PDB file of C-alpha atoms in Angstrom:
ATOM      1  CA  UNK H   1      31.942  25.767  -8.744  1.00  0.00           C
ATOM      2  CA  UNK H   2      29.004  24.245 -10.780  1.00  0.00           C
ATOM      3  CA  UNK H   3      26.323  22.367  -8.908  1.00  0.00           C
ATOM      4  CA  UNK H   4      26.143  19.026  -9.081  1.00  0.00           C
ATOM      5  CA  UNK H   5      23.993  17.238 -12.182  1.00  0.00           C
ATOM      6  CA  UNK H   6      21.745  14.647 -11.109  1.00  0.00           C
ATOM      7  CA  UNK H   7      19.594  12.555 -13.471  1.00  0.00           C
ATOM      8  CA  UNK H   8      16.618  11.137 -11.405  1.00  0.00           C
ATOM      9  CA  UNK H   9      14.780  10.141 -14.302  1.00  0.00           C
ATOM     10  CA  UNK H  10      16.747   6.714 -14.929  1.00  0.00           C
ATOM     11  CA  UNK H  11      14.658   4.151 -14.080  1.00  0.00           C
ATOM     12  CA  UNK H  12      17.994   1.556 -14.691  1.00  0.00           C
ATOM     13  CA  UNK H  13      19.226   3.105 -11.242  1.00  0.00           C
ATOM     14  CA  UNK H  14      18.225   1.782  -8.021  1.00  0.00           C
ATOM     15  CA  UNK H  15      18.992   3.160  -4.859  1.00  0.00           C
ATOM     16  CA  UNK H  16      17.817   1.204  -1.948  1.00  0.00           C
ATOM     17  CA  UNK H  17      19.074   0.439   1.715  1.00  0.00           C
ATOM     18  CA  UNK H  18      19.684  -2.428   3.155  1.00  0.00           C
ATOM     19  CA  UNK H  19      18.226  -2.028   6.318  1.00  0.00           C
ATOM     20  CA  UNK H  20      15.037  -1.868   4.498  1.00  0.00           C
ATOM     21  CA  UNK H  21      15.615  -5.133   2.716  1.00  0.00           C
ATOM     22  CA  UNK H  22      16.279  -6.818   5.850  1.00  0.00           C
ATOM     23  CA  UNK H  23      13.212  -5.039   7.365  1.00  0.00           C
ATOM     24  CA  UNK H  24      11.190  -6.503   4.482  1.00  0.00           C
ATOM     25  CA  UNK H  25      13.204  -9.937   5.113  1.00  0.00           C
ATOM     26  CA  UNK H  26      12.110 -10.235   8.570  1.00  0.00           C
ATOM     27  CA  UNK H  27       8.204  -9.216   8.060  1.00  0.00           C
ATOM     28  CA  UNK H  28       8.427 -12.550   5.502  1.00  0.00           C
ATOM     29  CA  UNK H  29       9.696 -14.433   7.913  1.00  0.00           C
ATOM     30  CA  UNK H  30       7.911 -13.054  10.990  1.00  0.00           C
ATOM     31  CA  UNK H  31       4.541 -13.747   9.005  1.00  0.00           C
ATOM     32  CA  UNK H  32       5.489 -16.984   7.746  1.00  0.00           C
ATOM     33  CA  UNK H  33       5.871 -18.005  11.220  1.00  0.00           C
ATOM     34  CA  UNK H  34       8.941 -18.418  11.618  1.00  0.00           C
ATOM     35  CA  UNK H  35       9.291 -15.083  14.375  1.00  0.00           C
ATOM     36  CA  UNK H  36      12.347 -16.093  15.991  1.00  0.00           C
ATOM     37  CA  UNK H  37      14.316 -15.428  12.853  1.00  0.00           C
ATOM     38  CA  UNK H  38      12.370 -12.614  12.461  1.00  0.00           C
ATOM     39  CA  UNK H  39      13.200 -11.004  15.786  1.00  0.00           C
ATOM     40  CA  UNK H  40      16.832 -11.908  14.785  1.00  0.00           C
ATOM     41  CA  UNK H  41      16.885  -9.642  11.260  1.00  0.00           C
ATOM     42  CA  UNK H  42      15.667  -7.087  13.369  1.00  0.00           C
ATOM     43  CA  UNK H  43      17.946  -7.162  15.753  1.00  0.00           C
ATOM     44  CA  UNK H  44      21.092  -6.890  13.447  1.00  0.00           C
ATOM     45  CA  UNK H  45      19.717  -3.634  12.592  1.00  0.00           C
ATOM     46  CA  UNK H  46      19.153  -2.188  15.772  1.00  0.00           C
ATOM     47  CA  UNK H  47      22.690  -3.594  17.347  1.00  0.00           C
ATOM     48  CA  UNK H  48      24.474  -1.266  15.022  1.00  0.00           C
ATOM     49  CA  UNK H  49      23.304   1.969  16.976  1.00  0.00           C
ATOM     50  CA  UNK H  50      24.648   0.694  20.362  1.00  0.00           C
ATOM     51  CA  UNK H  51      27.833  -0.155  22.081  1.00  0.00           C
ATOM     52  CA  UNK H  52      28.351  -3.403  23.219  1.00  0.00           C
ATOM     53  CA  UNK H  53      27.340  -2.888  26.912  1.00  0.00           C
ATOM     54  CA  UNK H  54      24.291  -0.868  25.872  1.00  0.00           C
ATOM     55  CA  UNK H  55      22.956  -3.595  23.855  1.00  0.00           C
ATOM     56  CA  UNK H  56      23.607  -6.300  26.597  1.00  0.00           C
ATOM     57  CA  UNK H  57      20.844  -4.095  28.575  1.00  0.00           C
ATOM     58  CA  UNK H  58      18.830  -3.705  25.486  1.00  0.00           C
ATOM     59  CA  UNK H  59      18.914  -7.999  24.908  1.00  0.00           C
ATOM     60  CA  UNK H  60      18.315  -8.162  28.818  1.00  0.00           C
ATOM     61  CA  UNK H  61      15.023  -5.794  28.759  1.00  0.00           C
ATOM     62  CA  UNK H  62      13.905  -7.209  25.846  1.00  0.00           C
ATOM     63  CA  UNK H  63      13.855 -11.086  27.096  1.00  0.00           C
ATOM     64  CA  UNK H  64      12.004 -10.092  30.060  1.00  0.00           C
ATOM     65  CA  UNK H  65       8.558 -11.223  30.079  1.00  0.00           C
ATOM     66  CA  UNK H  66       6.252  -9.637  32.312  1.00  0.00           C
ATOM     67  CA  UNK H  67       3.020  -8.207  32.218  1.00  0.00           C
ATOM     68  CA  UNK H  68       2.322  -4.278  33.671  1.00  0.00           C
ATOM     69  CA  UNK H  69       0.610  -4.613  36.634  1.00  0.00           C
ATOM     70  CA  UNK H  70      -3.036  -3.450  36.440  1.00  0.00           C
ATOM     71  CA  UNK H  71      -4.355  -1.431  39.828  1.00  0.00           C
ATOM     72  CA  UNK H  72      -7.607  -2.426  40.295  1.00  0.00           C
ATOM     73  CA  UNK H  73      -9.545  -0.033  42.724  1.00  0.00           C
ATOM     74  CA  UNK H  74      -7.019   2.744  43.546  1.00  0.00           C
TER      75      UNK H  74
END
């Protein structure tokens, strides 16, 4: 069986992956501002590796807002 033949000199063919594009969408929008809708882009990437009940935990970690707690002294 001959190997396949592939011509990676045509500049006319452009490979690219979406995830990247909306990677690229969201740091627009993220530095624009508008970081909400950034957050949002990124997040329809990242919900395709879980299952439904893992990304419930992964939404509920991520909304928490707290700040480590900093031992002073011990």
């Amino acid at each position: 069986m001959a190997p396949a033949v592939f011509d990676f000199q045509n500049a006319y063919e452009v490979e690219f992956r979406l995830t990247e594009v909306i990677y690229m969408l969201a740091e627009c929008r993220m530095r624009a501002g508008a970081s909400e809708e950034g957050k949002r882009l990124v997040d329809q990437v990242r919900k395709r590796y879980y299952t439904d009940a893992d990304w419930s935990l992964v939404e509920m970690i991520r909304d928490l807002d707290f700040l480590p707690l900093i031992w002073i002294g011990c």
